[in-house]
Tab-separated table of C-alpha atoms in Angstrom:
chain	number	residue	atom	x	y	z
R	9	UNK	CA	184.491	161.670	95.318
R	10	UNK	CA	185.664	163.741	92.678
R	11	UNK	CA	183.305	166.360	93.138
R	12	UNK	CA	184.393	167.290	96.969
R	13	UNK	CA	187.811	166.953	96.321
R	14	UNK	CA	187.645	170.114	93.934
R	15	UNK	CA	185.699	172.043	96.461
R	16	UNK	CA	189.088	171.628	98.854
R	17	UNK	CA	190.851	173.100	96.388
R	18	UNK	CA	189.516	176.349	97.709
R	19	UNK	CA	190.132	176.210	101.087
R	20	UNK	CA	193.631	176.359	99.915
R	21	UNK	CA	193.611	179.468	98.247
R	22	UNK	CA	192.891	181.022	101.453
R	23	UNK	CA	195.614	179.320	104.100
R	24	UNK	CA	197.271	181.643	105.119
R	25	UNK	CA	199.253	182.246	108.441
R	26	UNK	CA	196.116	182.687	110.620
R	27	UNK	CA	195.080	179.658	110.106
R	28	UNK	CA	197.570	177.244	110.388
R	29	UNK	CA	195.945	174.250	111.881
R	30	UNK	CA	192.767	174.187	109.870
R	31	UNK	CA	195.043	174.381	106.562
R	32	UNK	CA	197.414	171.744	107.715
R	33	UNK	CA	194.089	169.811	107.668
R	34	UNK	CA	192.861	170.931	104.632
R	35	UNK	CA	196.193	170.228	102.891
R	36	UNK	CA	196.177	166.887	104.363
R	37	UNK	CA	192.872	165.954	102.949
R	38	UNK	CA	193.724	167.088	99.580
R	39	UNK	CA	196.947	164.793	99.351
R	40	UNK	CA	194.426	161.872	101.191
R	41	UNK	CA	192.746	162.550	97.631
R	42	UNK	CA	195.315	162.606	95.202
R	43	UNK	CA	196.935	159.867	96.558
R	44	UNK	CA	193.832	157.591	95.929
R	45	UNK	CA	193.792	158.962	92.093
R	46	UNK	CA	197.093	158.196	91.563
R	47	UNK	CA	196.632	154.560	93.276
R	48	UNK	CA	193.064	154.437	90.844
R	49	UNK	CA	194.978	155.582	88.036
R	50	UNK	CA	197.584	152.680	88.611
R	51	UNK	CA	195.451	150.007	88.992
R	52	UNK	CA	193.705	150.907	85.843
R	53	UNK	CA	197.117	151.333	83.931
R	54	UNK	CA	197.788	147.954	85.200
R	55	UNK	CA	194.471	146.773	83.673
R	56	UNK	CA	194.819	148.015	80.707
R	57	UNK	CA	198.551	147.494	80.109
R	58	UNK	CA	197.439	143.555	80.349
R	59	UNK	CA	194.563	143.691	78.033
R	60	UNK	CA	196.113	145.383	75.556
R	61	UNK	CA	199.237	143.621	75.502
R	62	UNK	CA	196.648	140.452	75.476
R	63	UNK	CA	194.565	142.199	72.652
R	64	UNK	CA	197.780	142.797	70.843
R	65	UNK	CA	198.876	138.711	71.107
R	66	UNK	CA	195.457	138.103	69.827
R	67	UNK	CA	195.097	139.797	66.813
R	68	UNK	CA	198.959	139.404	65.609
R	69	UNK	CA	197.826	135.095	65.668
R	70	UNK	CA	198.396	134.698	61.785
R	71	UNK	CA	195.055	132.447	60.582
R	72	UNK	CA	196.497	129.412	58.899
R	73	UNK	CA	194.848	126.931	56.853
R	74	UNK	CA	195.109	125.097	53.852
R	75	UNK	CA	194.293	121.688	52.188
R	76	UNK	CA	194.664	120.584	48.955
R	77	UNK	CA	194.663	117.535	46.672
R	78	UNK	CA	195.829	115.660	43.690
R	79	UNK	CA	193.237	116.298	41.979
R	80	UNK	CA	193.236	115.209	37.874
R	81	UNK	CA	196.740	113.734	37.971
R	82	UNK	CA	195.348	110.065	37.723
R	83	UNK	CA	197.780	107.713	38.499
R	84	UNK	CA	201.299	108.682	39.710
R	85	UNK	CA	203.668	105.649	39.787
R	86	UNK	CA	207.522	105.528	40.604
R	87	UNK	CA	209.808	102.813	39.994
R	88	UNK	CA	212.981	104.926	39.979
R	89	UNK	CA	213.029	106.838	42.627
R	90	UNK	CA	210.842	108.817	45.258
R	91	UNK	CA	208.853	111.679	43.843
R	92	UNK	CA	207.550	114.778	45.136
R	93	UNK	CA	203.617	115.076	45.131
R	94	UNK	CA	202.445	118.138	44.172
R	95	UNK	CA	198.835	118.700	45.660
R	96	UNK	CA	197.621	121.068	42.870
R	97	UNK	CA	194.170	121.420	43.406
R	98	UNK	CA	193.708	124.087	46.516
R	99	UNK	CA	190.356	123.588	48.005
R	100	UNK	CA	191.918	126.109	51.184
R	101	UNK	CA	194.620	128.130	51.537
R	102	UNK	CA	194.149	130.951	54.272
R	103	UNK	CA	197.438	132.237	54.902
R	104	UNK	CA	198.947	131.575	51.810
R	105	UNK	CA	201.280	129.257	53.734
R	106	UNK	CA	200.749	126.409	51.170
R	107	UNK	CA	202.752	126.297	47.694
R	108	UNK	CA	200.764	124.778	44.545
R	109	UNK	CA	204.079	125.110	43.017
R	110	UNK	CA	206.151	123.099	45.132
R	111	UNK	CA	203.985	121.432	46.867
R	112	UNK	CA	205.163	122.546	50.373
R	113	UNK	CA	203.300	123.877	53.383
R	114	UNK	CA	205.658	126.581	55.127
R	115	UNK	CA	205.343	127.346	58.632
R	116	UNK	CA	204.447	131.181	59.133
R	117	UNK	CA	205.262	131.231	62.821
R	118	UNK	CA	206.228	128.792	65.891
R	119	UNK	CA	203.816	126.730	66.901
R	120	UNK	CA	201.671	123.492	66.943
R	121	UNK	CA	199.714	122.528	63.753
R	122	UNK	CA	197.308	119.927	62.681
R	123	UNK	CA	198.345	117.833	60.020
R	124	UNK	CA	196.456	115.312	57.932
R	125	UNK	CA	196.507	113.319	54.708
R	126	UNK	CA	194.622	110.359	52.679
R	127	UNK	CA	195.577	108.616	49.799
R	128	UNK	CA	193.944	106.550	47.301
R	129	UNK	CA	194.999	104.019	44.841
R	130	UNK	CA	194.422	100.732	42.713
R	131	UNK	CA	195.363	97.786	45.317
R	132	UNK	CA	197.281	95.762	42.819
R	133	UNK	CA	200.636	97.606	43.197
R	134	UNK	CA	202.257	99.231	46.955
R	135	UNK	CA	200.633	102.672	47.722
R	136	UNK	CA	202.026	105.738	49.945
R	137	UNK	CA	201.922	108.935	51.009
R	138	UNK	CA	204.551	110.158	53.192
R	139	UNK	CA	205.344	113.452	55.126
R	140	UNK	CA	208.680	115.223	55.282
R	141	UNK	CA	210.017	117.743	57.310
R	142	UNK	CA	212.345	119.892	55.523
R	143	UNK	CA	212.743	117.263	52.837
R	144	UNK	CA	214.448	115.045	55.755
R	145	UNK	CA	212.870	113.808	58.644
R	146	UNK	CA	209.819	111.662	58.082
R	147	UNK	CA	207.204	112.963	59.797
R	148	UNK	CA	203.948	110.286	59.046
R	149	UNK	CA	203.498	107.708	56.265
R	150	UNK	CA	200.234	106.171	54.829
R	151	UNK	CA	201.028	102.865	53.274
R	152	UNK	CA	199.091	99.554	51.797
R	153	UNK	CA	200.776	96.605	49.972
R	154	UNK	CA	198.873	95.210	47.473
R	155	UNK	CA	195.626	93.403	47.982
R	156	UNK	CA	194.095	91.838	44.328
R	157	UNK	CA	191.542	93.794	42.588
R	158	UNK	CA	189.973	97.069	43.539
R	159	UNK	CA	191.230	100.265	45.611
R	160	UNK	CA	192.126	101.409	48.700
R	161	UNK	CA	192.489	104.140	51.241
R	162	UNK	CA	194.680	105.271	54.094
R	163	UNK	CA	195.090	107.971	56.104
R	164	UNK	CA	197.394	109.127	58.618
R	165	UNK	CA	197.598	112.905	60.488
R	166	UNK	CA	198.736	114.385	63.817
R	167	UNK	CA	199.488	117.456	65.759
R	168	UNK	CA	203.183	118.861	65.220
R	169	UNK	CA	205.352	121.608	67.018
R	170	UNK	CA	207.168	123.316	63.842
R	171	UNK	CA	209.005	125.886	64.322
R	172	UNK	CA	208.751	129.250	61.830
R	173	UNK	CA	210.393	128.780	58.338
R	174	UNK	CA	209.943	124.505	58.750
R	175	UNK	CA	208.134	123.663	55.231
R	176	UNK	CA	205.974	120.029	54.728
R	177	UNK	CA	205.832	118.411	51.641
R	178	UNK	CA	204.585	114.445	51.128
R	179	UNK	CA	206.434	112.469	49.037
R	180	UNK	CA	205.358	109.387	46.800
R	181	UNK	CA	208.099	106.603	47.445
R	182	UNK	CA	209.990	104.325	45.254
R	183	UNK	CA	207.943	101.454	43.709
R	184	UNK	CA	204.504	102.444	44.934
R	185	UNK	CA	201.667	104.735	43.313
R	186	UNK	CA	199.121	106.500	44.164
R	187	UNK	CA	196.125	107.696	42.572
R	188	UNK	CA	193.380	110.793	42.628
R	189	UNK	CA	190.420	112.819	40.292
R	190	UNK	CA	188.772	116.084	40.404
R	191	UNK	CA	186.542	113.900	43.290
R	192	UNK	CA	189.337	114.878	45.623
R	193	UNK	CA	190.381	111.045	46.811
R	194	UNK	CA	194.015	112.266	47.792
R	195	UNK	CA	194.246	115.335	49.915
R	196	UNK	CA	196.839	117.030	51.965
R	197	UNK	CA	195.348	119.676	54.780
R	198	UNK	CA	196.456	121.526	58.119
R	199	UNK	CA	195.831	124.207	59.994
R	200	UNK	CA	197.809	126.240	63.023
R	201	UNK	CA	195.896	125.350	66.431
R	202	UNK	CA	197.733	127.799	68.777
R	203	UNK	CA	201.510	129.672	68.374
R	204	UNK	CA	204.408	129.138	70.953
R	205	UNK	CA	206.436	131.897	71.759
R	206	UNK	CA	208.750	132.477	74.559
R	207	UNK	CA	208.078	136.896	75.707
R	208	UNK	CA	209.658	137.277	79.100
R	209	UNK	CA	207.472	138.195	81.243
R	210	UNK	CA	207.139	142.313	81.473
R	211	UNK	CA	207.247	143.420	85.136
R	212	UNK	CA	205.390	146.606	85.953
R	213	UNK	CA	207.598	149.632	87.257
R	214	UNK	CA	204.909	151.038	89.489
R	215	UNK	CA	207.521	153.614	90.702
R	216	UNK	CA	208.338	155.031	86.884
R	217	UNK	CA	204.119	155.220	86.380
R	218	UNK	CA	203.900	157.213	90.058
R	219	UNK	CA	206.371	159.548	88.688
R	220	UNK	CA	203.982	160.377	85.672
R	221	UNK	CA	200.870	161.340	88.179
R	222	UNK	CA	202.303	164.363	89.471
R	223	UNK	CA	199.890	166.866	87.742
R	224	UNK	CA	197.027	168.577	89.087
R	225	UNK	CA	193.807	166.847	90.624
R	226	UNK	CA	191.682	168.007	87.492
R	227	UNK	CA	194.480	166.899	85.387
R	228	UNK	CA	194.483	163.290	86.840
R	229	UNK	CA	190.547	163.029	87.093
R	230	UNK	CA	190.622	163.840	83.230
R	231	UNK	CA	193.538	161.430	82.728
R	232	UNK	CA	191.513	158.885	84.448
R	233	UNK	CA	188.347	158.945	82.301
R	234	UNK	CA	190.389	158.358	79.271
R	235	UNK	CA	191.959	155.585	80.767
R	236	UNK	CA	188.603	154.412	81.658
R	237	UNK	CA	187.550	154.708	78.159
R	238	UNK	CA	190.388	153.075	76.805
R	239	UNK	CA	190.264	150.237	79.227
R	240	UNK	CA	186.629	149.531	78.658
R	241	UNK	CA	186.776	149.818	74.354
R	242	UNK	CA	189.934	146.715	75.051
R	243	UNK	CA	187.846	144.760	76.793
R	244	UNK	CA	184.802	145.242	75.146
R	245	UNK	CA	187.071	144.062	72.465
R	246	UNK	CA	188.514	141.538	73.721
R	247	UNK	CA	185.251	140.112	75.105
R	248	UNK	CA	183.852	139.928	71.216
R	249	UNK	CA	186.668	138.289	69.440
R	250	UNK	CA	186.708	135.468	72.248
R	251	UNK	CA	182.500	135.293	72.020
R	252	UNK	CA	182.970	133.826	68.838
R	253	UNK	CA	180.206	130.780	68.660
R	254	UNK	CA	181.143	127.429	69.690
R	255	UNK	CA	180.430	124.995	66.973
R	256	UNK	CA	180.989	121.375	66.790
R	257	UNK	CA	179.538	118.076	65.486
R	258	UNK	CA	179.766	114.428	65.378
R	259	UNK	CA	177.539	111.798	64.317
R	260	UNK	CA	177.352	108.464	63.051
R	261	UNK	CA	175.224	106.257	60.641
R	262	UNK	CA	174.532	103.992	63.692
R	263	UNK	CA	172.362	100.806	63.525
R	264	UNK	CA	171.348	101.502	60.304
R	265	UNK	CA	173.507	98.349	58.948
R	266	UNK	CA	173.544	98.215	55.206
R	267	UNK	CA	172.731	101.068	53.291
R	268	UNK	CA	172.928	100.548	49.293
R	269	UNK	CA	171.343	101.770	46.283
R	270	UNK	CA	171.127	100.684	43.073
R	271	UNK	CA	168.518	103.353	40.916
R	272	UNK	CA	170.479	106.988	41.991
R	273	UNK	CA	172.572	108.824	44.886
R	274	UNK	CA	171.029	108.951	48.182
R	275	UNK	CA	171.471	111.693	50.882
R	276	UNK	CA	173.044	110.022	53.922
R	277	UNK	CA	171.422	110.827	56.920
R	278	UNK	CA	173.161	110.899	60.359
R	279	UNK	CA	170.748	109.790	62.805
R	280	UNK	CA	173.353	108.869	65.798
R	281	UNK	CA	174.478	112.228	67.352
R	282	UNK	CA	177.445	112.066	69.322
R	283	UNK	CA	177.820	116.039	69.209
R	284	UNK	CA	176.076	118.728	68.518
R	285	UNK	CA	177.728	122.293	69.957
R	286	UNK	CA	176.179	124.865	68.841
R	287	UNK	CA	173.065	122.549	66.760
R	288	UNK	CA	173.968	123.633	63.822
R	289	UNK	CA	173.797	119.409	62.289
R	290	UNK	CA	170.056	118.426	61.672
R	291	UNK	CA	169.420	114.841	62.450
R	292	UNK	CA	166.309	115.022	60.245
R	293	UNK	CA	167.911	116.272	57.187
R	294	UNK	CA	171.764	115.015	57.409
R	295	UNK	CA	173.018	118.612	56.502
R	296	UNK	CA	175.285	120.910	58.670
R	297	UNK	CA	174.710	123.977	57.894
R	298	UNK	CA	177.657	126.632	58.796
R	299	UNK	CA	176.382	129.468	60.907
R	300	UNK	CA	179.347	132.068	60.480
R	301	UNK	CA	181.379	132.606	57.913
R	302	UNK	CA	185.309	130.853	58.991
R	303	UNK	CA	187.387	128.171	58.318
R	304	UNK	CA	185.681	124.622	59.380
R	305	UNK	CA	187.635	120.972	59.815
R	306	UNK	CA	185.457	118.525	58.041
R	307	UNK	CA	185.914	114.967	58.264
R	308	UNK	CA	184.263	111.350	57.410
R	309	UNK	CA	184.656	107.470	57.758
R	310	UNK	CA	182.966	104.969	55.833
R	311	UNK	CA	182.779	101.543	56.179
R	312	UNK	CA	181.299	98.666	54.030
R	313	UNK	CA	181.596	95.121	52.746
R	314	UNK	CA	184.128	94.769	50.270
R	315	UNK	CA	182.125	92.815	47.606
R	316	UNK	CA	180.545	95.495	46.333
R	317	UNK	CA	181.758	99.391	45.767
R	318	UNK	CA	181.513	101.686	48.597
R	319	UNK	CA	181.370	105.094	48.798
R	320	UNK	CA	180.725	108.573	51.114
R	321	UNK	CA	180.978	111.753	49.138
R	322	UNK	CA	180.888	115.297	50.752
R	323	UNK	CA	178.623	117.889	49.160
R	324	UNK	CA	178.580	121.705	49.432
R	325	UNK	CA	174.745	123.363	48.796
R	326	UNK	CA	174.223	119.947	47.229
R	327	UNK	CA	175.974	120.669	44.189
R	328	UNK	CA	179.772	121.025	44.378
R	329	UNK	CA	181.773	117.750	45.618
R	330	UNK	CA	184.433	118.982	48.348
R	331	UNK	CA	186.002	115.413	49.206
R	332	UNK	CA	185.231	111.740	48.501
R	333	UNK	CA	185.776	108.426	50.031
R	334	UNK	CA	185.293	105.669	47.735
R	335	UNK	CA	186.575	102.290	47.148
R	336	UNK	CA	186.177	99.484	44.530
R	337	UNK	CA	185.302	95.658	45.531
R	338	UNK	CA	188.336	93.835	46.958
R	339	UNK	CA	186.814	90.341	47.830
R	340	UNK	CA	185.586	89.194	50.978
R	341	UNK	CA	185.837	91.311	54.334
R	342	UNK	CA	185.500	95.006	55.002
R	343	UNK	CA	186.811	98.112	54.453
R	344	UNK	CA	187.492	101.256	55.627
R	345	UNK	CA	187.737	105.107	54.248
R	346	UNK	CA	188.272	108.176	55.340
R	347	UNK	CA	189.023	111.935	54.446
R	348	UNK	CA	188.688	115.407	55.649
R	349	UNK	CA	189.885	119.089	54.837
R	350	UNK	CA	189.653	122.718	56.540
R	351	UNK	CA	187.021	124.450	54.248
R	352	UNK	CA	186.539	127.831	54.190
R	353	UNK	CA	182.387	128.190	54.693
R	354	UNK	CA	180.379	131.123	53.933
R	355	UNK	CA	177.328	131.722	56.985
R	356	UNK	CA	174.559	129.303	55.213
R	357	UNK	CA	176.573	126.839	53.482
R	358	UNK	CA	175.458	123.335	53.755
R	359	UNK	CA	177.069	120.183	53.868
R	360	UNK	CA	176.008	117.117	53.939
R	361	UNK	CA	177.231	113.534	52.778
R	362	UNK	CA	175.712	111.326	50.073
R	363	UNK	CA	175.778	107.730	48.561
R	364	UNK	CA	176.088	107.552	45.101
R	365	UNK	CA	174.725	105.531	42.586
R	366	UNK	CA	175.554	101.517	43.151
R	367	UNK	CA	177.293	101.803	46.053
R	368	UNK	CA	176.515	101.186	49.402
R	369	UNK	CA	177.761	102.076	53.161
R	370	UNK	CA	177.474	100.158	56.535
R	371	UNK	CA	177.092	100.887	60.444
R	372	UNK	CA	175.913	99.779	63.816
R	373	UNK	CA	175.878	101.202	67.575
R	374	UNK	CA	179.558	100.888	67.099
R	375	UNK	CA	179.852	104.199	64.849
R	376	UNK	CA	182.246	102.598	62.204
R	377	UNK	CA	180.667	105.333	59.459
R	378	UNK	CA	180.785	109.120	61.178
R	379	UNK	CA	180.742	112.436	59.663
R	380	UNK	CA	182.294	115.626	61.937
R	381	UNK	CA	183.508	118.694	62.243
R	382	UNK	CA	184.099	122.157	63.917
R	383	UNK	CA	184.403	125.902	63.435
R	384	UNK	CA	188.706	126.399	63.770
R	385	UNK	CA	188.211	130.231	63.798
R	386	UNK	CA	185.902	132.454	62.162
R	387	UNK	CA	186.394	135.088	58.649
C-alpha cells in the first residue's frame, strides 16, 4: 500500500484550477491513506505501549531466595528466656534479602513468599522453632515435647503476603532446645513467588497520540517501521524470558518397604514417579540432574521404624551434603522427617538422595518417603 500512496503524491503537485474535480479526488485518496497510517501507527503504539510496560514489570521482579541453617552450633538450649536463632550457615541467598548477622529475612518488595523451616533435636527435653513477624506476631511454630531417647524432627512452612520492609526471624523459646551440624538438620529457607502491587490502570489518550501523526506520509511510513521494529525486539523478548523450561519432579520410594544397610551408604533410588516435567529425574539412577542454571526448591520425607536410626541425606555431584534428615531410635512406632531448601544449581548439577551407613528408610504405594522439586526461576 505504501508504494501507491507515494505515487499520489504527484498528482498533487499538479492540481491546479483546471482540474478541480479530478484533484478533489486525488486529495481525497491521499487523506483515505494517511488516515489508515495514522490508525496502523496507533494500533501498534498501543501494542507496544503494553508490552513494554509488561516487559518493564517483568524484569524490575527482584529474584529472591535464600535458605540457611544452624549449621555447627550443636545444641542451643534456653531456660531463661526466648532466644534468637541465628541461621549462620547460608546455603542460598539470591537477593541478599537474608541477614547471617541477625538472623532476619527482610522483605525487598510487596508480595507473597514461601516460607519453610525444620528443626532437629535430642527428644529428651521440649524442642521449637518458631517464626516471627517483625519480632511480634507469630507467624508458624515447629514444636515436640519430649519423647525418651533419640531425636526428632519437625517442620512447618507456608505461603505469606508481607509487605516491603516486613523482616522474619525464628526464635528458639523458653525451656526448649534445639539442635544442628554442618549436615544441615535445622534450616530456615524462602523464596518470593510473585509481587503485589496496586498501578492504576493507565488509560490510552488516543486523541494526544493522533495529534503526534501529523507529519508527512514518508515521515509516518518511516515512523512506522521503527515502531515495527521496536514492537517485534519486545516481544521477541518477552516471548524468551517467559520460554524458560518447565521443570518439576516428584517421586517416591514406593513399595519398596524396608530399605537398610549395614556395610556402607546406599544411593536411594526413586522408582515411583509421581512427576516428571521436563524429565530431567532418572528413575534408573535416582539423580535429578538440573538442566539450566537457576534457583531450584528441593525437598524430602523419610519415614522408618523407630528401633533403629533412620536417615535420607541430599547429595550434590555425589560429594557435597546440601541437607539431611536423620533421626536416632526412639522405641517402638514410626517416624517421620523432612527438609528442603532453594539451591542455587549450576546446568549439570546432580542431586540425588542417599542412605547412609546403618540406617535404614521405609515406603509403600502410599508414598510416605518422597523426594521433589522444581526450577523457581532461572540465573
Amino acid at each position: 500500500m505504501s508504494c501507491w500512496v507515494l505515487l499520489l503524491l504527484v498528482p498533487l503537485a499538479q492540481f491546479g484550477s483546471a482540474q478541480p474535480v479530478d484533484g478533489r479526488v486525488d486529495l481525497k485518496t491521499v487523506q483515505n491513506a494517511l488516515d489508515e497510517l495514522k490508525a496502523e501507527r496507533t494500533v501498534m503504539m498501543d501494542r507496544l505501549d503494553l508490552a513494554e510496560r509488561e516487559l518493564t514489570r517483568v524484569r524490575g521482579t527482584p529474584k529472591v531466595a535464600f535458605a540457611a541453617s544452624l549449621g555447627g552450633n550443636g545444641l542451643l538450649k534456653t531456660t531463661s528466656g526466648n532466644k534468637d536463632l541465628v541461621y549462620k550457615d547460608v546455603l542460598t541467598n539470591v537477593g541478599g534479602a537474608y541477614n547471617a548477622e541477625t538472623g532476619e529475612f527482610t522483605a525487598p518488595v510487596r508480595g507473597v513468599y514461601y516460607i519453610r523451616f525444620t528443626a532437629n533435636a535430642p527428644s529428651d527435653f521440649p524442642m521449637s522453632a518458631v517464626l516471627y513477624k517483625n519480632s511480634a506476631e507469630v507467624q508458624l511454630i515447629a514444636h515436640e515435647q519430649p519423647s525418651g531417647g533419640g531425636s526428632d524432627t519437625a517442620s512447618n512452612g507456608a505461603a505469606l503476603l508481607l509487605e516491603a520492609g516486613d523482616a522474619l526471624k525464628m526464635v528458639l523459646w523458653l525451656n526448649t532446645q534445639i539442635w544442628d551440624n554442618s549436615n544441615h538438620h535445622s534450616t530456615f529457607s524462602g523464596f518470593l513467588l510473585f509481587p503485589m502491587t496496586d498501578e492504576a490502570p493507565t488509560e490510552f489518550d488516543a486523541e494526544a497520540k493522533l495529534k503526534a501523526l501529523q507529519a508527512s506520509v514518508k515521515q509516518l511510513q518511516t515512523d512506522n517501521l521503527g515502531v515495527k521494529e521496536r514492537l517485534d525486539t519486545t516481544e521477541k523478548q518477552l516471548k524468551d524470558m517467559r520460554d524458560v523450561p518447565k521443570v518439576a519432579f516428584a517421586v517416591s520410594l514406593g513399595g519398596n518397604g524396608l530399605q537398610k544397610t549395614t556395610s556402607g551408604s546406599r544411593t536411594l533410588v526413586y522408582k515411583d514417579v509421581l512427576t516428571n516435567i521436563g524429565q530431567a529425574y532418572s528413575s534408573e539412577t535416582g539423580e535429578f540432574t538440573a538442566p539450566v542454571r537457576g534457583v531450584y526448591y528441593i525437598r524430602f520425607t523419610a519415614n522408618a521404624p523407630s528401633d533403629f536410626p533412620m536417615s535420607a541425606v541430599l547429595y550434590k555431584n555425589s560429594a557435597e551434603v546440601q541437607l539431611i534428615a536423620h533421626e536416632q531410635p526412639s522405641g517402638g512406632g514410626s517416624d517421620t522427617a523432612s527438609n528442603g531448601a532453594a539451591l542455587l544449581l549450576e546446568a549439570g548439577d546432580a542431586l540425588k538422595m542417599v542412605l547412609w551407613l546403618n540406617t535404614q528408610i521405609w515406603d509403600n504405594s502410599n508414598h510416605h518417603s518422597t523426594f521433589s522439586g522444581f526450577l523457581l526461576f532461572p540465573m
